[in-house]
């Protein structure tokens, strides 16, 4: 066995052992019947897209909490869309590989995690009694194209983009006592299980970038930067703003141009972008496209 393979198998075995110890069934782990608490937030206010804007200042406390409910629901709904894509990419990654390897067994374990997560997020949306927010038609189609043409390093880059940005937000959410207990429970489960996914994807991506042919790396830089744009702009559906009587287009424009929001998005991606810089994903002509995603400082 060569060094890369041994390294890959070692990581997989470690992750399989951790999965056996710390995996959760959200259906039984969380209290889905408890009513929501009066006056508690559904998402940290500082992470709500309009925080600190003139529109935010016009909203009452109750409206701000309502908006936090719709934004949490949007993140859950869009999370299901991301995970549906990730599961397909991961399954495709296993297609050519030895099914008895730890690396493939871990990929299947991760898909099982994502199945439980997607059911959990969908159930949370139902519980929050909001619309099931979906990406725009254009982004839904772009997602279809990107997952179809994705290279292997591109698949792991896209996975990390979706996982690490949400992970950064969820790490601020689950310990926060202002937040609804159900939302804290969901984000805690997700943070614990995603830590393994992030590890798996980062290590595999580093290996892929060291061995992929030049054309594949060039293509991955451009397609991943495009994926970053789609992911960043899809997180909050503009339709959430209608829940508090705001014009969706105007409110989305306000959020996009809010210095606080721009800072939150950059902070959420900071560690990942440093890693992408290090392994050579943000180079040459792709840099402008990366900047346009609002994730690179
Ligand atoms: Fe997940
Ligand atoms: Fe994941």
Short mmCIF file of C-alpha atoms and ligand atoms in Angstrom, two decimals:
data_model
loop_
_atom_site.label_atom_id
_atom_site.label_comp_id
_atom_site.label_asym_id
_atom_site.label_seq_id
_atom_site.Cartn_x
_atom_site.Cartn_y
_atom_site.Cartn_z
CA UNK A 1 0.00 0.00 0.00
CA UNK A 2 1.46 3.41 -0.87
CA UNK A 3 1.72 6.24 1.67
CA UNK A 4 -1.37 8.13 0.41
CA UNK A 5 -3.53 5.04 0.69
CA UNK A 6 -2.33 4.22 4.17
CA UNK A 7 -2.95 7.78 5.25
CA UNK A 8 -6.44 7.70 3.71
CA UNK A 9 -7.30 4.44 5.46
CA UNK A 10 -6.00 5.65 8.81
CA UNK A 11 -8.24 8.71 8.65
CA UNK A 12 -11.23 6.58 7.66
CA UNK A 13 -10.73 4.16 10.54
CA UNK A 14 -10.47 7.01 13.02
CA UNK A 15 -13.63 8.60 11.67
CA UNK A 16 -15.52 5.29 11.69
CA UNK A 17 -14.60 4.79 15.35
CA UNK A 18 -15.74 8.33 16.21
CA UNK A 19 -19.03 7.76 14.29
CA UNK A 20 -19.70 4.58 16.26
CA UNK A 21 -19.32 6.57 19.50
CA UNK A 22 -21.06 9.84 18.70
CA UNK A 23 -23.97 9.51 16.29
CA UNK A 24 -27.49 10.70 17.00
CA UNK A 25 -30.99 9.83 15.92
CA UNK A 26 -32.68 13.23 15.90
CA UNK A 27 -36.15 11.64 15.95
CA UNK A 28 -35.56 10.28 19.45
CA UNK A 29 -32.81 12.63 20.65
CA UNK A 30 -34.88 15.82 20.38
CA UNK A 31 -38.22 16.79 21.92
CA UNK A 32 -40.29 17.58 18.85
CA UNK A 33 -43.56 17.96 20.76
CA UNK A 34 -42.46 20.72 23.14
CA UNK A 35 -44.00 24.07 22.15
CA UNK A 36 -41.62 26.89 21.20
CA UNK A 37 -40.73 29.29 24.04
CA UNK A 38 -42.35 32.72 24.03
CA UNK A 39 -39.73 35.45 23.43
CA UNK A 40 -36.82 33.16 22.50
CA UNK A 41 -34.87 33.61 19.27
CA UNK A 42 -34.69 30.98 16.54
CA UNK A 43 -31.27 32.16 15.36
CA UNK A 44 -28.76 34.55 16.98
CA UNK A 45 -29.90 38.09 16.08
CA UNK A 46 -26.37 39.10 15.03
CA UNK A 47 -26.53 36.34 12.39
CA UNK A 48 -29.90 37.46 11.01
CA UNK A 49 -29.24 39.00 7.60
CA UNK A 50 -30.74 42.42 8.32
CA UNK A 51 -29.09 42.91 11.75
CA UNK A 52 -27.79 46.45 12.25
CA UNK A 53 -29.39 47.84 9.07
CA UNK A 54 -31.94 50.72 8.94
CA UNK A 55 -34.64 48.11 8.20
CA UNK A 56 -33.71 46.17 11.36
CA UNK A 57 -34.11 49.33 13.41
CA UNK A 58 -37.66 49.75 12.07
CA UNK A 59 -38.73 46.26 13.18
CA UNK A 60 -40.26 45.56 16.61
CA UNK A 61 -38.63 42.92 18.85
CA UNK A 62 -41.44 40.51 17.96
CA UNK A 63 -40.89 41.06 14.22
CA UNK A 64 -37.16 40.53 14.61
CA UNK A 65 -37.82 37.20 16.32
CA UNK A 66 -40.26 36.24 13.55
CA UNK A 67 -37.59 37.04 10.97
CA UNK A 68 -35.10 34.88 12.90
CA UNK A 69 -37.60 32.00 12.67
CA UNK A 70 -37.95 32.38 8.90
CA UNK A 71 -34.18 32.72 8.39
CA UNK A 72 -33.52 29.60 10.50
CA UNK A 73 -36.12 27.78 8.39
CA UNK A 74 -34.50 29.03 5.18
CA UNK A 75 -31.10 27.73 6.35
CA UNK A 76 -32.71 24.36 7.17
CA UNK A 77 -34.51 24.11 3.81
CA UNK A 78 -31.49 25.19 1.82
CA UNK A 79 -29.44 22.83 4.02
CA UNK A 80 -31.54 19.93 2.70
CA UNK A 81 -30.82 21.08 -0.86
CA UNK A 82 -27.05 21.25 -0.14
CA UNK A 83 -27.07 17.84 1.52
CA UNK A 84 -29.02 16.28 -1.36
CA UNK A 85 -26.21 17.41 -3.65
CA UNK A 86 -23.45 16.33 -1.24
CA UNK A 87 -24.94 12.85 -0.87
CA UNK A 88 -24.93 12.45 -4.67
CA UNK A 89 -21.33 13.66 -4.97
CA UNK A 90 -20.17 11.37 -2.20
CA UNK A 91 -21.90 8.35 -3.66
CA UNK A 92 -20.36 9.16 -7.02
CA UNK A 93 -16.92 9.39 -5.38
CA UNK A 94 -17.27 5.77 -4.20
CA UNK A 95 -18.21 4.45 -7.67
CA UNK A 96 -14.67 3.55 -8.76
CA UNK A 97 -13.29 2.63 -5.35
CA UNK A 98 -12.90 -0.62 -3.42
CA UNK A 99 -16.13 -1.12 -1.44
CA UNK A 100 -14.31 -2.95 1.35
CA UNK A 101 -11.96 -0.01 2.05
CA UNK A 102 -12.42 2.06 5.20
CA UNK A 103 -12.53 5.13 2.92
CA UNK A 104 -15.69 3.89 1.18
CA UNK A 105 -17.25 2.57 4.39
CA UNK A 106 -16.79 6.01 5.90
CA UNK A 107 -18.32 7.69 2.81
CA UNK A 108 -21.40 5.49 3.25
CA UNK A 109 -21.49 6.35 6.98
CA UNK A 110 -21.39 10.03 6.10
CA UNK A 111 -24.25 9.61 3.62
CA UNK A 112 -26.25 7.95 6.41
CA UNK A 113 -25.50 10.98 8.65
CA UNK A 114 -26.69 13.34 5.91
CA UNK A 115 -29.90 11.33 5.46
CA UNK A 116 -30.70 11.82 9.15
CA UNK A 117 -29.75 15.51 8.96
CA UNK A 118 -31.97 16.16 5.97
CA UNK A 119 -34.93 14.52 7.70
CA UNK A 120 -34.15 16.57 10.83
CA UNK A 121 -33.97 19.87 8.92
CA UNK A 122 -37.19 19.12 7.04
CA UNK A 123 -38.94 18.28 10.30
CA UNK A 124 -37.66 21.54 11.83
CA UNK A 125 -39.15 23.53 8.94
CA UNK A 126 -42.51 21.84 9.46
CA UNK A 127 -42.32 22.60 13.18
CA UNK A 128 -41.45 26.26 12.56
CA UNK A 129 -44.56 26.57 10.34
CA UNK A 130 -42.88 28.58 7.60
CA UNK A 131 -42.93 27.98 3.84
CA UNK A 132 -40.36 25.43 2.58
CA UNK A 133 -37.93 27.97 1.16
CA UNK A 134 -36.24 26.80 -2.03
CA UNK A 135 -33.32 28.20 -4.03
CA UNK A 136 -34.17 30.48 -6.96
CA UNK A 137 -34.92 28.67 -10.23
CA UNK A 138 -31.60 29.81 -11.65
CA UNK A 139 -29.64 28.50 -8.64
CA UNK A 140 -31.58 25.23 -8.65
CA UNK A 141 -30.49 24.73 -12.29
CA UNK A 142 -26.91 25.88 -11.59
CA UNK A 143 -26.77 23.35 -8.74
CA UNK A 144 -27.86 20.64 -11.17
CA UNK A 145 -25.14 21.62 -13.65
CA UNK A 146 -22.42 21.97 -11.01
CA UNK A 147 -23.12 18.59 -9.42
CA UNK A 148 -23.15 16.97 -12.86
CA UNK A 149 -19.87 18.39 -14.17
CA UNK A 150 -18.07 18.42 -10.83
CA UNK A 151 -14.54 17.00 -10.66
CA UNK A 152 -13.54 14.99 -7.58
CA UNK A 153 -11.62 17.89 -5.98
CA UNK A 154 -14.57 20.13 -6.95
CA UNK A 155 -16.95 17.83 -5.08
CA UNK A 156 -14.95 18.10 -1.87
CA UNK A 157 -14.53 21.86 -2.29
CA UNK A 158 -18.30 22.30 -2.68
CA UNK A 159 -18.90 20.03 0.30
CA UNK A 160 -16.59 22.10 2.49
CA UNK A 161 -18.14 25.38 1.35
CA UNK A 162 -21.61 24.26 2.41
CA UNK A 163 -20.44 22.55 5.59
CA UNK A 164 -17.96 25.02 7.03
CA UNK A 165 -20.04 28.19 6.54
CA UNK A 166 -23.05 26.60 8.26
CA UNK A 167 -20.78 25.04 10.89
CA UNK A 168 -19.38 28.45 11.85
CA UNK A 169 -22.92 29.80 12.35
CA UNK A 170 -24.11 26.71 14.22
CA UNK A 171 -21.18 26.83 16.64
CA UNK A 172 -22.42 30.27 17.71
CA UNK A 173 -26.01 29.01 17.94
CA UNK A 174 -26.00 25.85 20.05
CA UNK A 175 -24.38 27.33 23.20
CA UNK A 176 -26.53 30.52 23.03
CA UNK A 177 -29.15 30.66 25.81
CA UNK A 178 -31.29 33.17 23.92
CA UNK A 179 -32.10 30.48 21.36
CA UNK A 180 -35.03 28.00 21.27
CA UNK A 181 -34.02 24.63 22.82
CA UNK A 182 -35.04 22.68 19.68
CA UNK A 183 -32.80 24.84 17.48
CA UNK A 184 -29.95 24.46 19.99
CA UNK A 185 -30.42 20.66 19.91
CA UNK A 186 -30.45 20.53 16.09
CA UNK A 187 -27.34 22.67 15.74
CA UNK A 188 -25.49 20.71 18.45
CA UNK A 189 -26.12 17.36 16.70
CA UNK A 190 -25.11 18.88 13.38
CA UNK A 191 -21.87 20.41 14.69
CA UNK A 192 -20.78 17.11 16.30
CA UNK A 193 -21.41 15.00 13.20
CA UNK A 194 -20.17 17.56 10.66
CA UNK A 195 -16.79 17.85 12.40
CA UNK A 196 -16.04 14.38 11.00
CA UNK A 197 -17.31 15.26 7.51
CA UNK A 198 -15.11 18.35 7.45
CA UNK A 199 -12.08 16.33 8.47
CA UNK A 200 -12.75 13.70 5.79
CA UNK A 201 -13.29 16.29 3.05
CA UNK A 202 -10.30 18.47 3.97
CA UNK A 203 -7.87 15.58 4.01
CA UNK A 204 -9.21 14.08 0.77
CA UNK A 205 -9.19 17.47 -0.96
CA UNK A 206 -5.57 18.06 0.04
CA UNK A 207 -4.65 14.67 -1.47
CA UNK A 208 -6.70 15.33 -4.62
CA UNK A 209 -5.11 18.75 -5.19
CA UNK A 210 -1.63 17.23 -4.92
CA UNK A 211 -2.33 14.57 -7.56
CA UNK A 212 -4.99 15.94 -9.96
CA UNK A 213 -3.95 16.86 -13.51
CA UNK A 214 -3.48 20.55 -14.30
CA UNK A 215 -6.66 20.93 -16.39
CA UNK A 216 -8.69 19.47 -13.55
CA UNK A 217 -7.23 21.90 -11.04
CA UNK A 218 -7.87 24.89 -13.34
CA UNK A 219 -11.44 23.76 -13.95
CA UNK A 220 -11.97 23.13 -10.23
CA UNK A 221 -10.81 26.66 -9.34
CA UNK A 222 -13.40 28.20 -11.63
CA UNK A 223 -16.30 25.82 -10.94
CA UNK A 224 -15.74 25.99 -7.17
CA UNK A 225 -15.68 29.78 -7.20
CA UNK A 226 -19.00 29.66 -9.07
CA UNK A 227 -20.33 27.16 -6.50
CA UNK A 228 -19.24 29.53 -3.72
CA UNK A 229 -21.33 32.32 -5.26
CA UNK A 230 -24.40 30.11 -5.56
CA UNK A 231 -24.05 28.78 -2.00
CA UNK A 232 -23.48 32.20 -0.40
CA UNK A 233 -26.44 33.85 -2.11
CA UNK A 234 -28.82 30.93 -1.56
CA UNK A 235 -28.62 30.71 2.23
CA UNK A 236 -31.42 33.19 2.90
CA UNK A 237 -34.36 33.17 0.51
CA UNK A 238 -35.57 36.75 -0.20
CA UNK A 239 -39.08 35.46 0.48
CA UNK A 240 -38.32 35.39 4.24
CA UNK A 241 -38.63 39.19 4.40
CA UNK A 242 -42.31 39.07 3.44
CA UNK A 243 -42.98 37.39 6.82
CA UNK A 244 -42.42 40.75 8.54
CA UNK A 245 -44.05 42.86 5.82
CA UNK A 246 -40.86 43.93 4.04
CA UNK A 247 -40.41 44.07 0.28
CA UNK A 248 -38.30 40.96 -0.52
CA UNK A 249 -36.24 42.58 -3.26
CA UNK A 250 -35.45 45.74 -1.31
CA UNK A 251 -34.67 43.84 1.91
CA UNK A 252 -32.40 41.36 0.08
CA UNK A 253 -30.57 44.32 -1.50
CA UNK A 254 -30.20 45.92 1.94
CA UNK A 255 -28.76 42.71 3.42
CA UNK A 256 -26.34 42.28 0.51
CA UNK A 257 -24.97 45.79 1.03
CA UNK A 258 -24.90 45.69 4.83
CA UNK A 259 -21.33 46.05 6.18
CA UNK A 260 -22.27 43.89 9.20
CA UNK A 261 -23.63 41.13 6.96
CA UNK A 262 -20.63 41.30 4.63
CA UNK A 263 -18.40 40.91 7.66
CA UNK A 264 -20.41 37.93 8.98
CA UNK A 265 -20.15 36.14 5.61
CA UNK A 266 -16.39 36.73 5.39
CA UNK A 267 -15.86 35.62 8.98
CA UNK A 268 -17.92 32.47 8.42
CA UNK A 269 -15.63 31.44 5.56
CA UNK A 270 -12.31 32.79 6.87
CA UNK A 271 -10.72 29.54 8.04
CA UNK A 272 -11.86 27.69 4.92
CA UNK A 273 -10.61 30.40 2.55
CA UNK A 274 -7.19 30.32 4.27
CA UNK A 275 -7.14 26.56 3.65
CA UNK A 276 -8.20 27.00 0.00
CA UNK A 277 -5.44 29.59 -0.48
CA UNK A 278 -2.91 27.21 1.03
CA UNK A 279 -3.79 24.26 -1.22
CA UNK A 280 -3.92 26.45 -4.33
CA UNK A 281 -7.64 26.71 -5.06
CA UNK A 282 -7.80 30.50 -5.14
CA UNK A 283 -5.36 31.42 -7.91
CA UNK A 284 -5.17 33.18 -11.25
CA UNK A 285 -8.35 34.10 -13.09
CA UNK A 286 -10.56 32.42 -10.48
CA UNK A 287 -9.65 34.99 -7.83
CA UNK A 288 -12.12 37.59 -9.15
CA UNK A 289 -14.91 35.04 -9.13
CA UNK A 290 -14.03 34.02 -5.57
CA UNK A 291 -14.19 37.69 -4.52
CA UNK A 292 -17.63 38.02 -6.10
CA UNK A 293 -18.93 35.35 -3.74
CA UNK A 294 -18.39 37.80 -0.86
CA UNK A 295 -16.52 35.12 1.09
CA UNK A 296 -12.96 36.20 0.34
CA UNK A 297 -11.61 39.33 2.03
FE1 LIG B 1 -25.28 17.49 7.50
FE1 LIG B 2 -21.89 16.90 6.13
#
